[in-house]
Short mmCIF file of N, CA and C in Angstrom, two decimals:
data_model
loop_
_atom_site.label_atom_id
_atom_site.label_comp_id
_atom_site.label_asym_id
_atom_site.label_seq_id
_atom_site.Cartn_x
_atom_site.Cartn_y
_atom_site.Cartn_z
N SER A 5 -17.14 35.35 -10.61
CA SER A 5 -16.02 35.74 -9.78
C SER A 5 -15.38 34.48 -9.20
N ILE A 6 -14.18 34.65 -8.68
CA ILE A 6 -13.43 33.54 -8.11
C ILE A 6 -14.11 32.98 -6.85
N GLU A 7 -14.85 33.83 -6.15
CA GLU A 7 -15.54 33.37 -4.95
C GLU A 7 -16.60 32.32 -5.24
N SER A 8 -17.18 32.30 -6.46
CA SER A 8 -18.19 31.39 -6.82
C SER A 8 -17.68 30.14 -7.51
N LEU A 9 -16.37 29.97 -7.62
CA LEU A 9 -15.77 28.79 -8.26
C LEU A 9 -15.88 27.59 -7.29
N LEU A 10 -16.50 26.55 -7.73
CA LEU A 10 -16.65 25.36 -6.92
C LEU A 10 -15.51 24.40 -7.18
N VAL A 11 -14.91 23.91 -6.13
CA VAL A 11 -13.82 22.93 -6.25
C VAL A 11 -14.04 21.84 -5.28
N THR A 12 -13.36 20.72 -5.46
CA THR A 12 -13.44 19.62 -4.51
C THR A 12 -12.10 19.45 -3.81
N ALA A 13 -12.13 18.88 -2.64
CA ALA A 13 -10.93 18.59 -1.89
C ALA A 13 -10.09 17.59 -2.65
N PRO A 14 -8.79 17.59 -2.47
CA PRO A 14 -7.90 16.66 -3.19
C PRO A 14 -8.30 15.17 -2.99
N ALA A 15 -8.70 14.80 -1.77
CA ALA A 15 -9.08 13.44 -1.54
C ALA A 15 -10.31 13.04 -2.33
N ARG A 16 -11.28 13.97 -2.43
CA ARG A 16 -12.52 13.69 -3.24
C ARG A 16 -12.17 13.65 -4.72
N THR A 17 -11.25 14.51 -5.14
CA THR A 17 -10.81 14.49 -6.51
C THR A 17 -10.20 13.16 -6.89
N LEU A 18 -9.39 12.62 -5.98
CA LEU A 18 -8.79 11.28 -6.21
C LEU A 18 -9.86 10.19 -6.27
N LEU A 19 -10.88 10.30 -5.43
CA LEU A 19 -11.97 9.35 -5.47
C LEU A 19 -12.72 9.39 -6.81
N ASP A 20 -12.96 10.59 -7.31
CA ASP A 20 -13.59 10.71 -8.60
C ASP A 20 -12.69 10.20 -9.71
N PHE A 21 -11.41 10.49 -9.63
CA PHE A 21 -10.43 10.03 -10.61
C PHE A 21 -10.35 8.54 -10.65
N ALA A 22 -10.51 7.87 -9.53
CA ALA A 22 -10.35 6.42 -9.41
C ALA A 22 -11.38 5.70 -10.26
N ALA A 23 -12.49 6.33 -10.54
CA ALA A 23 -13.56 5.71 -11.36
C ALA A 23 -13.09 5.40 -12.77
N ASP A 24 -12.23 6.24 -13.32
CA ASP A 24 -11.82 6.09 -14.73
C ASP A 24 -10.33 5.84 -14.96
N ALA A 25 -9.52 5.98 -13.94
CA ALA A 25 -8.07 5.84 -14.09
C ALA A 25 -7.64 4.39 -14.13
N SER A 26 -6.52 4.12 -14.80
CA SER A 26 -5.91 2.81 -14.74
C SER A 26 -5.30 2.64 -13.31
N PRO A 27 -5.05 1.43 -12.88
CA PRO A 27 -4.40 1.22 -11.57
C PRO A 27 -3.08 2.01 -11.49
N ASP A 28 -2.28 2.01 -12.50
CA ASP A 28 -1.02 2.74 -12.48
C ASP A 28 -1.25 4.26 -12.37
N GLU A 29 -2.15 4.80 -13.15
CA GLU A 29 -2.45 6.21 -13.10
C GLU A 29 -2.95 6.63 -11.70
N LEU A 30 -3.81 5.79 -11.11
CA LEU A 30 -4.35 6.12 -9.79
C LEU A 30 -3.24 6.08 -8.73
N GLU A 31 -2.42 5.03 -8.78
CA GLU A 31 -1.35 4.93 -7.79
C GLU A 31 -0.41 6.11 -7.91
N LEU A 32 -0.05 6.49 -9.12
CA LEU A 32 0.84 7.63 -9.30
C LEU A 32 0.19 8.93 -8.79
N ALA A 33 -1.09 9.12 -9.06
CA ALA A 33 -1.77 10.35 -8.56
C ALA A 33 -1.86 10.40 -7.06
N VAL A 34 -2.15 9.28 -6.42
CA VAL A 34 -2.22 9.28 -4.97
C VAL A 34 -0.83 9.50 -4.38
N ALA A 35 0.13 8.81 -4.87
CA ALA A 35 1.49 8.93 -4.41
C ALA A 35 2.03 10.38 -4.56
N ALA A 36 1.68 10.99 -5.70
CA ALA A 36 2.14 12.37 -5.95
C ALA A 36 1.45 13.31 -4.96
N GLY A 37 0.15 13.03 -4.66
CA GLY A 37 -0.55 13.86 -3.67
C GLY A 37 0.12 13.73 -2.29
N PHE A 38 0.54 12.51 -1.92
CA PHE A 38 1.23 12.35 -0.63
C PHE A 38 2.55 13.10 -0.68
N ARG A 39 3.27 12.94 -1.76
CA ARG A 39 4.62 13.57 -1.89
C ARG A 39 4.56 15.11 -1.79
N ARG A 40 3.48 15.67 -2.39
CA ARG A 40 3.31 17.11 -2.39
C ARG A 40 2.59 17.61 -1.14
N LYS A 41 2.19 16.64 -0.29
CA LYS A 41 1.49 16.94 0.97
C LYS A 41 0.19 17.72 0.79
N VAL A 42 -0.57 17.35 -0.27
CA VAL A 42 -1.84 17.99 -0.48
C VAL A 42 -2.96 17.01 -0.06
N VAL A 43 -2.63 15.82 0.25
CA VAL A 43 -3.60 14.81 0.67
C VAL A 43 -2.96 13.85 1.67
N SER A 44 -3.79 13.29 2.53
CA SER A 44 -3.26 12.32 3.52
C SER A 44 -4.06 11.06 3.43
N ALA A 45 -3.50 9.97 4.01
CA ALA A 45 -4.20 8.68 3.99
C ALA A 45 -5.56 8.82 4.71
N SER A 46 -5.54 9.55 5.84
CA SER A 46 -6.80 9.69 6.59
C SER A 46 -7.81 10.53 5.76
N GLY A 47 -7.35 11.48 5.00
CA GLY A 47 -8.23 12.27 4.16
C GLY A 47 -8.87 11.40 3.07
N ILE A 48 -8.09 10.52 2.47
CA ILE A 48 -8.60 9.61 1.44
C ILE A 48 -9.58 8.64 2.07
N GLU A 49 -9.21 8.04 3.21
CA GLU A 49 -10.15 7.14 3.87
C GLU A 49 -11.44 7.85 4.23
N GLY A 50 -11.37 9.08 4.67
CA GLY A 50 -12.58 9.84 4.96
C GLY A 50 -13.43 10.07 3.74
N ALA A 51 -12.83 10.35 2.62
CA ALA A 51 -13.56 10.55 1.37
C ALA A 51 -14.25 9.24 0.98
N ILE A 52 -13.61 8.12 1.13
CA ILE A 52 -14.22 6.82 0.83
C ILE A 52 -15.33 6.51 1.78
N GLU A 53 -15.20 6.82 3.07
CA GLU A 53 -16.25 6.58 4.04
C GLU A 53 -17.49 7.41 3.78
N ARG A 54 -17.30 8.65 3.26
CA ARG A 54 -18.46 9.50 2.99
C ARG A 54 -19.17 9.08 1.71
N ALA A 55 -18.51 8.36 0.83
CA ALA A 55 -19.13 7.95 -0.45
C ALA A 55 -18.71 6.52 -0.78
N PRO A 56 -19.06 5.55 0.07
CA PRO A 56 -18.53 4.18 -0.12
C PRO A 56 -19.08 3.48 -1.38
N LEU A 57 -20.17 3.93 -1.93
CA LEU A 57 -20.77 3.25 -3.10
C LEU A 57 -20.40 4.02 -4.38
N ARG A 58 -19.69 5.14 -4.27
CA ARG A 58 -19.30 5.91 -5.44
C ARG A 58 -18.40 5.07 -6.36
N ARG A 59 -18.59 5.20 -7.67
CA ARG A 59 -17.77 4.51 -8.64
C ARG A 59 -16.31 4.85 -8.35
N GLY A 60 -15.44 3.90 -8.20
CA GLY A 60 -14.04 4.17 -7.92
C GLY A 60 -13.65 3.95 -6.44
N ALA A 61 -14.65 3.94 -5.54
CA ALA A 61 -14.38 3.80 -4.14
C ALA A 61 -13.68 2.47 -3.84
N ALA A 62 -14.12 1.40 -4.42
CA ALA A 62 -13.55 0.10 -4.15
C ALA A 62 -12.12 0.04 -4.65
N THR A 63 -11.87 0.63 -5.83
CA THR A 63 -10.53 0.64 -6.42
C THR A 63 -9.57 1.44 -5.55
N LEU A 64 -10.05 2.60 -5.10
CA LEU A 64 -9.17 3.47 -4.27
C LEU A 64 -8.95 2.82 -2.89
N ARG A 65 -9.96 2.22 -2.33
CA ARG A 65 -9.82 1.48 -1.04
C ARG A 65 -8.81 0.35 -1.18
N ALA A 66 -8.87 -0.40 -2.27
CA ALA A 66 -7.93 -1.54 -2.46
C ALA A 66 -6.50 -1.01 -2.58
N LEU A 67 -6.30 0.07 -3.28
CA LEU A 67 -4.93 0.66 -3.37
C LEU A 67 -4.43 1.10 -2.04
N MET A 68 -5.27 1.76 -1.26
CA MET A 68 -4.87 2.22 0.07
C MET A 68 -4.51 1.09 1.01
N ARG A 69 -5.18 -0.02 0.82
CA ARG A 69 -4.98 -1.18 1.74
C ARG A 69 -3.94 -2.19 1.16
N SER A 70 -3.43 -1.92 -0.02
CA SER A 70 -2.45 -2.84 -0.59
C SER A 70 -1.16 -2.80 0.16
N GLN A 71 -0.41 -3.89 0.12
CA GLN A 71 0.87 -3.92 0.77
C GLN A 71 1.80 -2.85 0.23
N GLY A 72 2.36 -2.03 1.07
CA GLY A 72 3.25 -0.97 0.64
C GLY A 72 2.47 0.32 0.30
N GLY A 73 1.17 0.21 0.03
CA GLY A 73 0.39 1.36 -0.34
C GLY A 73 0.83 1.98 -1.65
N PRO A 74 0.35 3.17 -1.96
CA PRO A 74 0.73 3.86 -3.19
C PRO A 74 2.22 4.23 -3.16
N VAL A 75 2.90 4.01 -4.28
CA VAL A 75 4.32 4.27 -4.36
C VAL A 75 4.57 5.25 -5.51
N PHE A 76 5.31 6.30 -5.24
CA PHE A 76 5.68 7.24 -6.27
C PHE A 76 6.84 6.75 -7.12
N THR A 77 6.68 6.71 -8.41
CA THR A 77 7.73 6.35 -9.33
C THR A 77 8.00 7.46 -10.31
N ARG A 78 9.20 7.56 -10.76
CA ARG A 78 9.58 8.66 -11.66
C ARG A 78 9.53 8.34 -13.13
N SER A 79 9.29 7.06 -13.49
CA SER A 79 9.29 6.73 -14.88
C SER A 79 8.35 5.57 -15.16
N GLU A 80 7.97 5.36 -16.41
CA GLU A 80 7.15 4.24 -16.78
C GLU A 80 7.91 2.96 -16.55
N ALA A 81 9.20 2.95 -16.77
CA ALA A 81 10.00 1.75 -16.51
C ALA A 81 9.93 1.30 -15.07
N GLU A 82 10.01 2.26 -14.15
CA GLU A 82 9.90 1.95 -12.70
C GLU A 82 8.48 1.36 -12.40
N ARG A 83 7.46 1.96 -12.96
CA ARG A 83 6.10 1.45 -12.73
C ARG A 83 5.95 0.06 -13.23
N LYS A 84 6.52 -0.25 -14.43
CA LYS A 84 6.44 -1.60 -14.99
C LYS A 84 7.17 -2.61 -14.16
N LEU A 85 8.36 -2.25 -13.69
CA LEU A 85 9.14 -3.12 -12.86
C LEU A 85 8.41 -3.40 -11.53
N LEU A 86 7.86 -2.37 -10.92
CA LEU A 86 7.13 -2.52 -9.68
C LEU A 86 5.90 -3.41 -9.91
N ARG A 87 5.20 -3.26 -11.00
CA ARG A 87 4.05 -4.10 -11.32
C ARG A 87 4.50 -5.56 -11.43
N LEU A 88 5.61 -5.84 -12.11
CA LEU A 88 6.13 -7.18 -12.27
C LEU A 88 6.49 -7.82 -10.90
N VAL A 89 7.14 -7.02 -10.05
CA VAL A 89 7.56 -7.48 -8.74
C VAL A 89 6.30 -7.84 -7.92
N ARG A 90 5.30 -7.03 -8.00
CA ARG A 90 4.05 -7.32 -7.28
C ARG A 90 3.33 -8.53 -7.80
N GLN A 91 3.29 -8.69 -9.13
CA GLN A 91 2.66 -9.85 -9.70
C GLN A 91 3.35 -11.15 -9.36
N ALA A 92 4.66 -11.06 -9.17
CA ALA A 92 5.43 -12.26 -8.81
C ALA A 92 5.42 -12.44 -7.29
N ALA A 93 4.77 -11.61 -6.56
CA ALA A 93 4.71 -11.70 -5.07
C ALA A 93 6.07 -11.64 -4.45
N LEU A 94 6.98 -10.88 -5.03
CA LEU A 94 8.32 -10.69 -4.49
C LEU A 94 8.28 -9.54 -3.49
N PRO A 95 9.24 -9.46 -2.58
CA PRO A 95 9.30 -8.30 -1.66
C PRO A 95 9.48 -7.03 -2.49
N GLU A 96 8.71 -6.02 -2.13
CA GLU A 96 8.78 -4.76 -2.87
C GLU A 96 10.08 -4.03 -2.58
N PRO A 97 10.71 -3.50 -3.58
CA PRO A 97 11.94 -2.71 -3.39
C PRO A 97 11.63 -1.35 -2.83
N LEU A 98 12.61 -0.72 -2.23
CA LEU A 98 12.48 0.68 -1.86
C LEU A 98 12.49 1.52 -3.16
N VAL A 99 11.60 2.44 -3.28
CA VAL A 99 11.48 3.22 -4.53
C VAL A 99 11.90 4.64 -4.19
N ASN A 100 12.84 5.18 -5.00
CA ASN A 100 13.32 6.54 -4.85
C ASN A 100 13.84 6.85 -3.45
N ALA A 101 14.51 5.85 -2.87
CA ALA A 101 15.11 6.02 -1.56
C ALA A 101 16.47 6.72 -1.66
N ARG A 102 16.78 7.51 -0.68
CA ARG A 102 18.10 8.14 -0.64
C ARG A 102 19.12 7.12 -0.18
N VAL A 103 20.22 7.06 -0.87
CA VAL A 103 21.31 6.12 -0.53
C VAL A 103 22.50 6.90 -0.01
#
């Protein structure tokens, strides 16, 4: 029955996903969770605190503490450009901002 279906919280799911995801995939997943309001920064930090040695915890922690944090992009081209900007240590552009 549906009552016996076990699920994890979105923040824990992102922690588990971080173990195998590429940096781009993880950033997109976290940013999409923020955008859809199914996860919060404090929720992710809490999941990391509860399982600090779990595979993926260091990767997710680094993403959350990176300058600008996770950024939602709509295309692979946007992700590639953002990656290049970060690698060049240039100021990050506003992404998907209303003009």
